[in-house]
Coordinates of C-alpha atoms and ligand atoms in Angstrom, one line a residue:
Chain A
X1 CA 8.6 -25.2 -61.9
X2 CA 7.1 -28.1 -60.2
X3 CA 9.5 -27.5 -57.1
X4 CA 8.0 -24.0 -56.8
X5 CA 4.6 -25.5 -56.9
X6 CA 5.5 -27.5 -53.9
X7 CA 7.2 -25.2 -51.8
X8 CA 4.0 -23.1 -52.5
X9 CA 1.8 -25.8 -51.3
X10 CA 4.0 -26.3 -48.3
X11 CA 3.7 -22.7 -47.3
X12 CA 0.0 -22.7 -47.7
X13 CA -0.6 -26.1 -45.2
X14 CA 2.0 -24.2 -43.2
X15 CA -0.1 -20.6 -43.0
X16 CA -3.4 -22.8 -42.6
X17 CA -2.0 -24.5 -39.7
X18 CA -0.9 -20.9 -38.1
X19 CA -4.9 -19.4 -38.9
X20 CA -6.3 -22.5 -37.4
X21 CA -4.2 -22.5 -34.3
X22 CA -4.9 -18.5 -34.0
X23 CA -8.7 -19.5 -34.7
X24 CA -8.6 -22.3 -31.6
X25 CA -6.9 -19.7 -29.5
X26 CA -3.4 -22.1 -29.2
X27 CA -0.3 -20.1 -28.7
X28 CA 1.9 -19.6 -31.6
X29 CA 5.6 -21.1 -30.4
X30 CA 9.1 -19.8 -31.9
X31 CA 9.6 -23.0 -34.0
X32 CA 5.8 -22.4 -35.6
X33 CA 5.3 -21.4 -38.9
X34 CA 4.1 -17.9 -39.0
X35 CA 3.3 -15.3 -41.8
X36 CA 6.2 -12.6 -42.0
X37 CA 3.6 -9.9 -41.1
X38 CA 3.0 -11.1 -37.9
X39 CA 6.5 -12.0 -37.1
X40 CA 7.0 -8.2 -38.1
X41 CA 4.6 -7.0 -36.1
X42 CA 5.6 -9.0 -33.1
X43 CA 9.1 -7.9 -33.4
X44 CA 8.4 -4.2 -33.5
X45 CA 6.0 -4.5 -30.7
X46 CA 8.3 -6.4 -28.3
X47 CA 11.1 -4.8 -29.1
X48 CA 9.2 -1.4 -28.6
X49 CA 8.2 -2.8 -25.2
X50 CA 11.6 -3.6 -24.2
X51 CA 13.3 -0.7 -25.3
X52 CA 10.1 1.4 -23.2
X53 CA 11.2 -0.4 -19.9
X54 CA 14.9 0.2 -20.4
X55 CA 14.2 4.0 -21.2
X56 CA 11.7 4.5 -18.4
X57 CA 14.9 3.8 -16.1
X58 CA 16.0 7.2 -16.5
X59 CA 13.5 9.4 -15.4
X60 CA 13.0 7.1 -12.1
X61 CA 16.5 6.8 -11.8
X62 CA 17.1 10.9 -11.8
X63 CA 15.4 10.5 -8.4
X64 CA 17.7 7.6 -6.9
X65 CA 20.3 10.0 -5.5
X66 CA 17.6 12.2 -3.6
X67 CA 15.3 9.8 -2.7
X68 CA 13.9 11.1 0.8
X69 CA 14.3 8.3 3.2
X70 CA 16.2 4.9 3.2
X71 CA 13.2 2.8 2.8
X72 CA 12.2 5.1 -0.2
X73 CA 15.6 4.7 -1.9
X74 CA 15.3 0.8 -1.5
X75 CA 11.7 0.8 -2.9
X76 CA 13.0 3.0 -5.7
X77 CA 16.1 0.7 -6.6
X78 CA 14.3 -2.2 -6.5
X79 CA 11.5 -1.0 -8.8
X80 CA 14.0 0.3 -11.4
X81 CA 15.7 -3.2 -11.4
X82 CA 12.8 -4.8 -12.0
X83 CA 12.5 -2.6 -15.0
X84 CA 15.4 -3.6 -16.3
X85 CA 14.8 -7.0 -15.7
X86 CA 11.7 -6.7 -17.5
X87 CA 13.9 -5.4 -20.3
X88 CA 15.8 -7.9 -20.3
X89 CA 13.2 -10.5 -20.3
X90 CA 11.5 -8.9 -23.3
X91 CA 14.8 -8.6 -25.1
X92 CA 15.4 -12.5 -24.9
X93 CA 11.7 -13.3 -25.8
X94 CA 11.9 -10.9 -28.7
X95 CA 15.3 -12.9 -29.7
X96 CA 13.1 -15.9 -30.2
X97 CA 11.6 -14.2 -33.4
X98 CA 15.2 -13.9 -34.8
X99 CA 16.4 -10.7 -33.9
X100 CA 19.4 -10.0 -31.7
X101 CA 19.1 -7.6 -28.9
X102 CA 22.5 -5.5 -30.6
X103 CA 20.1 -5.3 -33.4
X104 CA 17.1 -4.2 -31.6
X105 CA 19.6 -1.7 -29.8
X106 CA 21.0 -0.2 -33.5
X107 CA 17.3 0.4 -34.4
X108 CA 16.5 2.2 -31.3
X109 CA 19.6 4.3 -31.8
X110 CA 18.5 4.6 -35.5
X111 CA 15.0 5.6 -34.8
X112 CA 13.5 2.9 -36.7
X113 CA 12.5 1.2 -33.2
X114 CA 10.7 3.4 -31.0
X115 CA 10.0 3.2 -27.1
X116 CA 6.8 4.4 -25.0
X117 CA 6.0 8.2 -25.6
X118 CA 5.3 8.5 -21.9
X119 CA 9.0 8.5 -21.0
X120 CA 9.9 11.7 -23.3
X121 CA 8.1 13.7 -19.9
X122 CA 10.3 14.8 -17.0
X123 CA 10.6 13.4 -13.8
X124 CA 10.4 17.0 -12.2
X125 CA 9.9 16.2 -8.1
X126 CA 9.8 13.7 -5.9
X127 CA 5.8 13.4 -6.4
X128 CA 6.4 12.4 -10.1
X129 CA 8.1 8.9 -8.7
X130 CA 4.7 8.6 -7.0
X131 CA 2.8 9.8 -10.3
X132 CA 5.1 7.4 -12.4
X133 CA 4.2 4.2 -10.3
X134 CA 0.6 4.9 -9.7
X135 CA -0.4 6.4 -13.2
X136 CA 2.1 5.0 -15.8
X137 CA 2.6 1.5 -14.1
X138 CA -0.9 1.3 -13.4
X139 CA -2.1 2.4 -17.4
X140 CA 1.2 -0.3 -18.2
X141 CA -0.7 -3.2 -16.4
X142 CA -3.9 -2.5 -17.7
X143 CA -2.5 -3.0 -21.3
X144 CA -0.3 -6.0 -19.9
X145 CA -3.3 -8.1 -18.3
X146 CA -4.7 -8.1 -21.7
X147 CA -1.4 -9.1 -23.0
X148 CA -1.4 -11.9 -20.9
X149 CA -3.4 -13.8 -23.8
X150 CA -1.9 -12.6 -26.7
X151 CA -1.3 -15.2 -29.4
X152 CA 2.7 -15.3 -29.4
X153 CA 3.8 -17.4 -26.4
X154 CA 7.0 -16.1 -25.6
X155 CA 5.3 -12.8 -25.3
X156 CA 2.3 -14.0 -23.0
X157 CA 4.4 -15.8 -20.7
X158 CA 6.9 -12.8 -20.5
X159 CA 3.4 -10.6 -19.3
X160 CA 2.3 -12.9 -17.2
X161 CA 5.6 -12.7 -15.1
X162 CA 5.8 -9.3 -15.4
X163 CA 2.1 -8.4 -14.6
X164 CA 2.8 -9.7 -10.9
X165 CA 5.7 -6.8 -10.6
X166 CA 3.9 -4.4 -12.1
X167 CA 1.0 -4.1 -9.8
X168 CA 3.5 -3.4 -6.8
X169 CA 4.9 -0.8 -8.3
X170 CA 1.5 0.6 -8.9
X171 CA 0.8 0.3 -5.6
X172 CA 3.9 1.8 -4.2
X173 CA 3.5 4.6 -6.5
X174 CA 0.0 5.2 -5.0
X175 CA 1.3 4.9 -1.3
X176 CA 3.8 7.8 -2.2
X177 CA 0.9 9.9 -3.3
X178 CA -1.2 9.0 -0.5
X179 CA 1.8 10.1 2.0
X180 CA 2.3 13.3 0.5
X181 CA -1.5 13.9 0.4
X182 CA -1.6 13.5 4.1
X183 CA 1.7 15.6 4.5
X184 CA 2.2 19.4 4.3
X185 CA 0.8 21.8 2.5
X186 CA 4.0 21.9 -0.1
X187 CA 3.7 17.9 -0.3
X188 CA 0.2 18.0 -1.1
X189 CA 0.9 20.7 -4.0
X190 CA 3.6 18.6 -5.1
X191 CA 1.4 15.8 -5.7
X192 CA -1.4 17.5 -7.1
X193 CA 1.0 19.0 -9.6
X194 CA 2.5 15.5 -10.6
X195 CA -1.2 14.4 -11.2
X196 CA -1.8 17.4 -13.4
X197 CA 1.3 16.9 -15.6
X198 CA 0.9 12.9 -15.7
X199 CA -2.6 12.4 -16.1
X200 CA -3.3 13.4 -19.8
X201 CA 0.4 11.8 -20.9
X202 CA -0.8 8.1 -18.9
X203 CA -4.1 8.5 -20.9
X204 CA -2.4 8.8 -24.1
X205 CA -0.3 5.8 -23.4
X206 CA -3.0 3.8 -24.7
X207 CA -2.4 5.1 -28.2
X208 CA -5.0 7.0 -30.7
X209 CA -8.9 6.3 -30.9
X210 CA -9.9 3.3 -32.5
X211 CA -11.3 5.3 -35.2
X212 CA -7.7 6.3 -35.9
X213 CA -5.7 3.3 -35.1
X214 CA -3.7 2.4 -37.8
X215 CA -2.7 -1.0 -36.6
X216 CA -6.0 -2.6 -35.1
X217 CA -6.8 -4.7 -38.1
X218 CA -4.0 -7.4 -38.2
X219 CA -3.3 -7.2 -34.5
X220 CA -6.6 -8.2 -33.8
X221 CA -6.8 -10.9 -36.7
X222 CA -3.9 -12.6 -35.4
X223 CA -5.1 -12.1 -31.5
X224 CA -2.0 -10.1 -30.6
X225 CA -4.2 -7.4 -29.4
X226 CA -7.3 -8.5 -27.5
X227 CA -8.9 -5.1 -27.0
X228 CA -9.2 -2.0 -28.5
X229 CA -7.4 1.2 -27.6
X230 CA -10.4 3.0 -26.1
X231 CA -11.6 -0.1 -24.0
X232 CA -8.1 -0.1 -22.4
X233 CA -8.2 3.5 -21.7
X234 CA -11.7 3.0 -20.4
X235 CA -10.7 0.6 -18.0
X236 CA -7.7 2.5 -16.5
X237 CA -9.6 5.7 -16.1
X238 CA -12.3 4.2 -14.5
X239 CA -10.4 2.1 -11.8
X240 CA -8.1 5.8 -11.2
X241 CA -10.7 7.9 -11.1
X242 CA -11.7 6.6 -7.5
X243 CA -8.5 6.2 -6.4
X244 CA -7.5 9.5 -6.7
X245 CA -10.6 10.5 -5.0
X246 CA -9.8 8.5 -2.1
X247 CA -6.5 10.3 -1.1
X248 CA -7.9 13.9 -2.1
X249 CA -6.3 14.1 -5.6
X250 CA -8.1 16.0 -8.5
X251 CA -8.2 14.7 -12.1
X252 CA -7.4 17.6 -14.5
X253 CA -10.4 17.2 -16.3
X254 CA -13.4 19.4 -16.1
X255 CA -15.1 17.3 -18.3
X256 CA -14.7 14.4 -16.5
X257 CA -18.4 12.8 -15.6
X258 CA -19.9 9.7 -14.5
X259 CA -22.0 8.2 -17.1
X260 CA -24.6 6.4 -15.5
X261 CA -25.9 4.8 -18.5
X262 CA -22.6 3.2 -19.6
X263 CA -21.5 2.8 -15.7
X264 CA -18.5 4.4 -16.8
X265 CA -16.5 7.6 -16.9
X266 CA -16.9 10.0 -19.8
X267 CA -13.6 12.0 -20.2
X268 CA -12.8 15.1 -22.0
X269 CA -10.9 15.7 -25.2
X270 CA -7.4 14.6 -25.4
X271 CA -4.8 16.7 -26.6
X272 CA -3.6 14.6 -29.9
X273 CA -1.7 17.5 -31.2
X274 CA 0.6 17.0 -28.1
X275 CA 0.4 13.5 -28.8
X276 CA 1.6 13.8 -32.1
X277 CA 4.4 16.3 -31.7
X278 CA 5.8 14.3 -28.9
X279 CA 5.9 10.7 -31.1
X280 CA 7.4 13.2 -33.6
X281 CA 10.3 13.6 -31.6
X282 CA 9.6 17.1 -30.3
X283 CA 8.6 16.0 -26.6
X284 CA 10.5 17.5 -23.4
X285 CA 13.2 14.7 -22.9
X286 CA 13.3 12.9 -26.5
X287 CA 16.3 14.3 -27.4
X288 CA 17.9 13.7 -24.0
X289 CA 16.5 10.1 -23.6
X290 CA 18.0 9.1 -26.7
X291 CA 21.6 10.8 -26.3
X292 CA 21.8 9.3 -23.1
X293 CA 21.2 5.6 -24.1
X294 CA 23.6 6.1 -27.0
X295 CA 26.0 8.0 -25.0
X296 CA 26.2 5.2 -22.4
X297 CA 26.0 2.4 -25.0
X298 CA 29.1 3.8 -27.0
X299 CA 31.2 4.9 -24.0
X300 CA 30.6 0.9 -22.6
X301 CA 32.1 -0.6 -25.8
X302 CA 35.7 -0.8 -24.4
X303 CA 33.8 -2.9 -21.4
X304 CA 31.9 -5.1 -23.6
X305 CA 35.2 -5.6 -26.0
X306 CA 37.1 -6.4 -22.9
X307 CA 34.6 -9.1 -21.9
X308 CA 34.6 -10.8 -25.4
X309 CA 38.2 -10.8 -25.7
X310 CA 38.7 -12.7 -22.4
X311 CA 36.1 -15.0 -22.7
X312 CA 37.9 -15.9 -26.3
X313 CA 41.1 -16.3 -24.4
X314 CA 39.6 -18.4 -21.7
X315 CA 38.0 -20.6 -24.8
X316 CA 41.1 -20.8 -26.6
X317 CA 43.2 -21.8 -23.2
X318 CA 40.5 -24.8 -22.5
X319 CA 40.7 -26.0 -25.9
X320 CA 44.9 -26.2 -25.8
X321 CA 44.7 -27.9 -22.1
Chain B
X1 CA 30.2 1.1 8.8
X2 CA 27.0 2.4 8.4
X3 CA 28.3 5.3 6.7
X4 CA 30.5 3.2 4.6
X5 CA 27.3 1.3 3.1
X6 CA 25.4 4.5 2.9
X7 CA 28.2 6.0 1.0
X8 CA 29.2 3.5 -1.5
X9 CA 25.7 2.6 -2.3
X10 CA 25.2 6.2 -3.2
X11 CA 28.0 5.8 -5.5
X12 CA 26.6 2.4 -7.1
X13 CA 23.3 3.6 -7.3
X14 CA 24.8 6.9 -9.9
X15 CA 25.3 3.8 -12.3
X16 CA 21.4 3.5 -12.8
X17 CA 21.3 3.8 -16.4
X18 CA 24.8 4.2 -17.2
X19 CA 26.2 1.0 -16.9
X20 CA 28.0 -0.6 -20.0
X21 CA 25.5 -3.6 -20.5
X22 CA 21.9 -4.0 -19.2
X23 CA 23.3 -6.6 -17.1
X24 CA 25.7 -4.5 -15.1
X25 CA 23.6 -1.8 -14.5
X26 CA 21.3 -4.2 -12.6
X27 CA 24.2 -5.8 -10.7
X28 CA 25.6 -2.5 -9.5
X29 CA 22.5 -1.2 -8.5
X30 CA 21.6 -4.4 -6.8
X31 CA 24.6 -4.2 -4.7
X32 CA 23.4 -0.6 -4.1
X33 CA 20.6 -2.2 -2.7
X34 CA 22.5 -4.4 -0.4
X35 CA 24.2 -1.6 0.9
X36 CA 21.0 0.7 1.3
X37 CA 19.6 -2.4 3.8
X38 CA 23.0 -2.8 5.7
X39 CA 23.1 1.1 6.1
X40 CA 19.6 1.1 7.3
X41 CA 20.3 -1.9 9.6
X42 CA 23.4 -0.5 11.0
X43 CA 22.3 3.3 11.6
X44 CA 19.4 2.6 13.1
X45 CA 21.2 0.5 15.5
X46 CA 23.9 3.2 16.0
X47 CA 20.6 5.5 17.1
X48 CA 19.5 2.8 19.5
X49 CA 22.7 2.6 21.1
X50 CA 23.2 6.8 21.1
X51 CA 20.0 6.5 22.9
X52 CA 18.7 9.9 21.7
X53 CA 15.9 8.9 19.9
X54 CA 17.7 9.5 16.3
X55 CA 16.4 7.2 13.7
X56 CA 18.3 5.8 10.9
X57 CA 16.7 8.3 8.5
X58 CA 17.8 11.3 11.0
X59 CA 21.3 9.8 10.7
X60 CA 21.4 9.5 7.3
X61 CA 19.9 12.6 6.2
X62 CA 20.1 15.1 9.0
X63 CA 23.7 15.1 9.8
X64 CA 26.7 17.3 8.6
X65 CA 29.7 16.5 6.8
X66 CA 31.8 16.4 9.8
X67 CA 29.8 13.8 11.7
X68 CA 30.3 11.3 8.9
X69 CA 32.7 8.5 9.2
X70 CA 33.0 6.8 6.2
X71 CA 36.3 5.9 4.5
X72 CA 37.5 8.2 1.7
X73 CA 37.5 5.6 -0.7
X74 CA 33.7 5.1 -0.5
X75 CA 32.7 8.6 -1.4
X76 CA 35.3 9.2 -4.4
X77 CA 33.3 9.8 -7.7
X78 CA 33.0 6.8 -9.7
X79 CA 35.1 7.6 -12.7
X80 CA 34.9 4.9 -15.7
X81 CA 33.5 1.4 -14.9
X82 CA 37.2 0.4 -14.4
X83 CA 37.7 2.7 -11.4
X84 CA 34.0 1.6 -10.2
X85 CA 35.2 -2.3 -10.3
X86 CA 38.7 -1.4 -8.9
X87 CA 37.2 0.2 -5.5
X88 CA 34.4 -2.4 -5.3
X89 CA 37.2 -4.9 -5.2
X90 CA 39.1 -3.2 -2.6
X91 CA 36.3 -2.5 -0.5
X92 CA 34.4 -5.8 -0.7
X93 CA 37.6 -7.6 -0.1
X94 CA 38.0 -5.5 3.2
X95 CA 34.4 -6.1 4.3
X96 CA 34.8 -9.7 3.7
X97 CA 37.3 -10.3 6.1
X98 CA 36.1 -7.6 8.6
X99 CA 32.5 -8.9 8.6
X100 CA 33.9 -12.3 8.9
X101 CA 35.2 -11.5 12.4
X102 CA 32.5 -9.3 13.3
X103 CA 30.1 -12.3 12.9
X104 CA 31.6 -13.4 16.3
X105 CA 30.6 -10.0 17.9
X106 CA 29.2 -10.8 21.6
X107 CA 26.6 -8.1 20.7
X108 CA 23.8 -10.3 19.0
X109 CA 22.8 -7.7 16.6
X110 CA 26.0 -6.5 15.2
X111 CA 26.7 -10.3 14.6
X112 CA 23.3 -10.7 13.0
X113 CA 23.9 -7.8 10.6
X114 CA 27.5 -9.2 10.1
X115 CA 25.7 -12.7 9.1
X116 CA 23.6 -11.1 6.7
X117 CA 26.1 -9.0 5.3
X118 CA 29.1 -11.6 4.8
X119 CA 26.5 -13.2 2.3
X120 CA 26.0 -10.1 0.4
X121 CA 29.4 -9.1 0.4
X122 CA 31.1 -12.6 -0.5
X123 CA 28.7 -11.7 -3.9
X124 CA 30.0 -8.2 -4.8
X125 CA 33.3 -9.8 -4.0
X126 CA 33.0 -12.4 -6.7
X127 CA 31.5 -10.1 -9.0
X128 CA 34.2 -7.5 -8.9
X129 CA 36.8 -10.6 -8.7
X130 CA 35.3 -11.4 -12.3
X131 CA 35.5 -7.9 -13.8
X132 CA 39.0 -7.1 -12.6
X133 CA 40.3 -10.5 -14.4
X134 CA 38.4 -9.6 -17.6
X135 CA 39.5 -5.9 -17.8
X136 CA 42.8 -6.8 -16.5
X137 CA 43.5 -9.8 -19.1
X138 CA 41.1 -8.4 -21.7
X139 CA 42.2 -5.7 -24.2
X140 CA 45.2 -3.5 -24.0
X141 CA 42.7 -0.6 -23.4
X142 CA 40.8 -2.4 -20.6
X143 CA 44.2 -3.5 -18.9
X144 CA 45.6 0.0 -18.9
X145 CA 42.1 1.3 -17.5
X146 CA 42.3 -1.0 -14.7
X147 CA 45.9 -0.7 -13.9
X148 CA 45.3 3.4 -13.8
X149 CA 42.4 2.9 -11.3
X150 CA 44.3 0.5 -9.1
X151 CA 47.0 3.0 -9.0
X152 CA 45.0 5.9 -8.4
X153 CA 43.1 4.3 -5.6
X154 CA 46.0 2.6 -4.1
X155 CA 46.5 5.3 -1.7
X156 CA 43.0 5.2 0.1
X157 CA 43.4 1.6 0.7
X158 CA 45.5 2.3 3.7
X159 CA 42.7 3.9 5.9
X160 CA 40.5 0.8 6.0
X161 CA 42.9 -0.7 8.4
X162 CA 43.3 2.2 10.5
X163 CA 42.5 0.6 14.3
X164 CA 41.2 3.3 16.8
X165 CA 37.6 3.6 16.0
X166 CA 36.7 0.0 15.1
X167 CA 39.2 -1.0 17.9
X168 CA 37.2 0.7 20.4
X169 CA 34.0 -0.6 19.2
X170 CA 35.0 -4.0 19.0
X171 CA 36.6 -4.1 22.4
X172 CA 33.5 -2.9 24.0
X173 CA 31.8 -6.1 22.1
X174 CA 34.5 -8.3 23.9
X175 CA 35.9 -8.9 20.4
X176 CA 39.8 -8.7 19.8
X177 CA 39.7 -7.4 16.3
X178 CA 43.1 -7.8 14.8
X179 CA 43.0 -5.4 12.2
X180 CA 46.6 -6.2 11.0
X181 CA 45.6 -9.7 10.5
X182 CA 42.7 -8.3 8.5
X183 CA 45.3 -6.0 6.4
X184 CA 47.6 -8.7 5.7
X185 CA 44.7 -11.1 4.7
X186 CA 43.5 -8.2 2.4
X187 CA 46.6 -7.6 0.7
X188 CA 47.2 -11.5 0.3
X189 CA 43.7 -11.7 -1.7
X190 CA 44.4 -8.5 -3.3
X191 CA 47.8 -9.6 -4.6
X192 CA 46.7 -12.9 -5.9
X193 CA 44.0 -11.4 -8.0
X194 CA 46.0 -8.7 -9.3
X195 CA 48.5 -10.6 -10.6
X196 CA 45.9 -13.4 -11.9
X197 CA 44.6 -10.5 -13.8
X198 CA 48.2 -9.6 -15.0
X199 CA 48.1 -6.5 -13.2
X200 CA 50.9 -4.8 -11.3
X201 CA 50.6 -4.5 -7.5
X202 CA 51.5 -0.8 -6.6
X203 CA 54.3 -0.2 -4.3
X204 CA 53.0 0.8 -0.9
X205 CA 53.4 4.7 -0.7
X206 CA 51.7 7.3 1.2
X207 CA 48.0 6.4 2.5
X208 CA 45.8 9.2 2.7
X209 CA 43.6 9.4 6.0
X210 CA 41.0 11.5 7.9
X211 CA 37.7 10.1 8.1
X212 CA 37.8 8.7 11.5
X213 CA 38.2 12.6 12.5
X214 CA 35.4 13.3 9.9
X215 CA 37.6 15.0 7.5
X216 CA 36.6 14.2 4.1
X217 CA 37.4 14.6 0.9
X218 CA 35.7 17.4 -1.2
X219 CA 33.2 15.1 -2.7
X220 CA 31.4 14.1 0.1
X221 CA 29.5 17.4 1.0
X222 CA 28.3 17.4 -2.6
X223 CA 26.8 13.6 -2.0
X224 CA 25.0 14.8 0.9
X225 CA 23.7 17.9 -0.6
X226 CA 22.1 15.9 -3.0
X227 CA 21.2 13.0 -0.8
X228 CA 19.9 15.2 2.1
X229 CA 17.9 17.6 -0.5
X230 CA 14.4 16.8 0.3
X231 CA 14.5 16.4 4.1
X232 CA 16.7 19.6 4.2
X233 CA 14.0 21.5 1.7
X234 CA 11.0 20.3 3.6
X235 CA 12.3 19.6 7.4
X236 CA 8.4 19.4 8.2
X237 CA 7.7 16.7 6.0
X238 CA 8.0 13.0 6.6
X239 CA 8.0 10.8 3.1
Ligands
LIG1 FE1 8.0 -2.9 -16.3
LIG2 FE1 5.9 -2.3 -18.7
LIG3 FE1 6.7 -1.0 -13.6

């Protein structure tokens, strides 16, 4: 009984420390005591983020072999490598919470862990490579800039590093779109079509409206999240509308209007039925993306087994020297 | 050599989102990136030397099958991971010795490309060797797979040392490149790694050939179909 009371006490002070740190705005580090809910929330969010980087390689990878110039191919190859690198970096940041990459991948395959919904849409033409870089990376940046100040140290540091590369991606994507808009009629149509297909899913990347979002409470209290979904979405719209205008692309939203009073754009209604349908597994590519990841992972098992066996052999040899 | 880099980079880039571990996905596509850069440098120089105003992209995206001179081994489909690794091991070993000599070219452009390439190739080669050892001396399954790959690829290795085309090129640059010497070094290096990996060196048999006359396997046409798709579908467009 006494012992129990004592551990309870210790537990209490540790939680108090945690809350004070959060209050002061100090970063929480892996060795710090943290509430279970905090750890779980981060595990979920960081592994989802890592999986998103990796699954996102699929739609863009779809165009590597068809990139229209050597320069375009180099930029795309480098971009996709960056994304894979972000995945690696985020997996190791998440591992500081006490979960292994293998476990995270198993959760992805079982459906317990998610990845960003945006990658359940197909990359149909070369213009989609421009639209993904410009809009999808552009939306991701807005979110990630805000996460640079998230309360968990390893996550916040990962975001600082990642954001630098993401803004490159966004500019390169925009450059593809700009070039196509300066090009032939076919190219212009291709660019506008990509814009039409990626605009709304990009807005959905910020998640449900603040009035609907189930995670808002805790994430805010713990300073994991610093800005609301709607705030971030608004930021993205405001910076992107102007960029579209400059190169002659039309935003596919007839209700989009400048709000002089609020100094921002009002946008039309987002199709949340589509959002929940795609999240629920019925997007155009959900099955394809997951099947591919599972298949490649399973097919690679013999390679990983060989690497492990070799390493063990060499370790044994070293011991017997 | 520009075509070798171009076509091999195509094959390696197919590993994107297909490799057994994320780290390897990044490594193989990173090599593809190196090779695309090398292809760009070599093809733009080739266009310059030709003097007809053709750019690197013209040469990559607007040439026909029969005008490509990459070695056959570069265009073979990736197969499994062991097959890709065995190929990378064979080709990077060849490239290492080849570019090592080309560094001494009297042609400063080629010498510069070679000097840059040799650094990349050294890394590709080291990476390939690591995996040949792991797979060869890993599990029984991996051993069998890499041995099979080595055996199947063997008949495409002889072509790397055919002299006509390269000899002419290098003779023009006042370099006596000694292909037989490169071939000997290649064999010695390959034999050494394979035996360390507990693998058997295939007996020398018939060697496939044809690329120096633009005669390819059926696979090249499919590569070009895919690679040149946008340039062919929209000839007026620049990207
Ligand atoms: Fe990323
Ligand atoms: Fe991201
Ligand atoms: Fe990105």
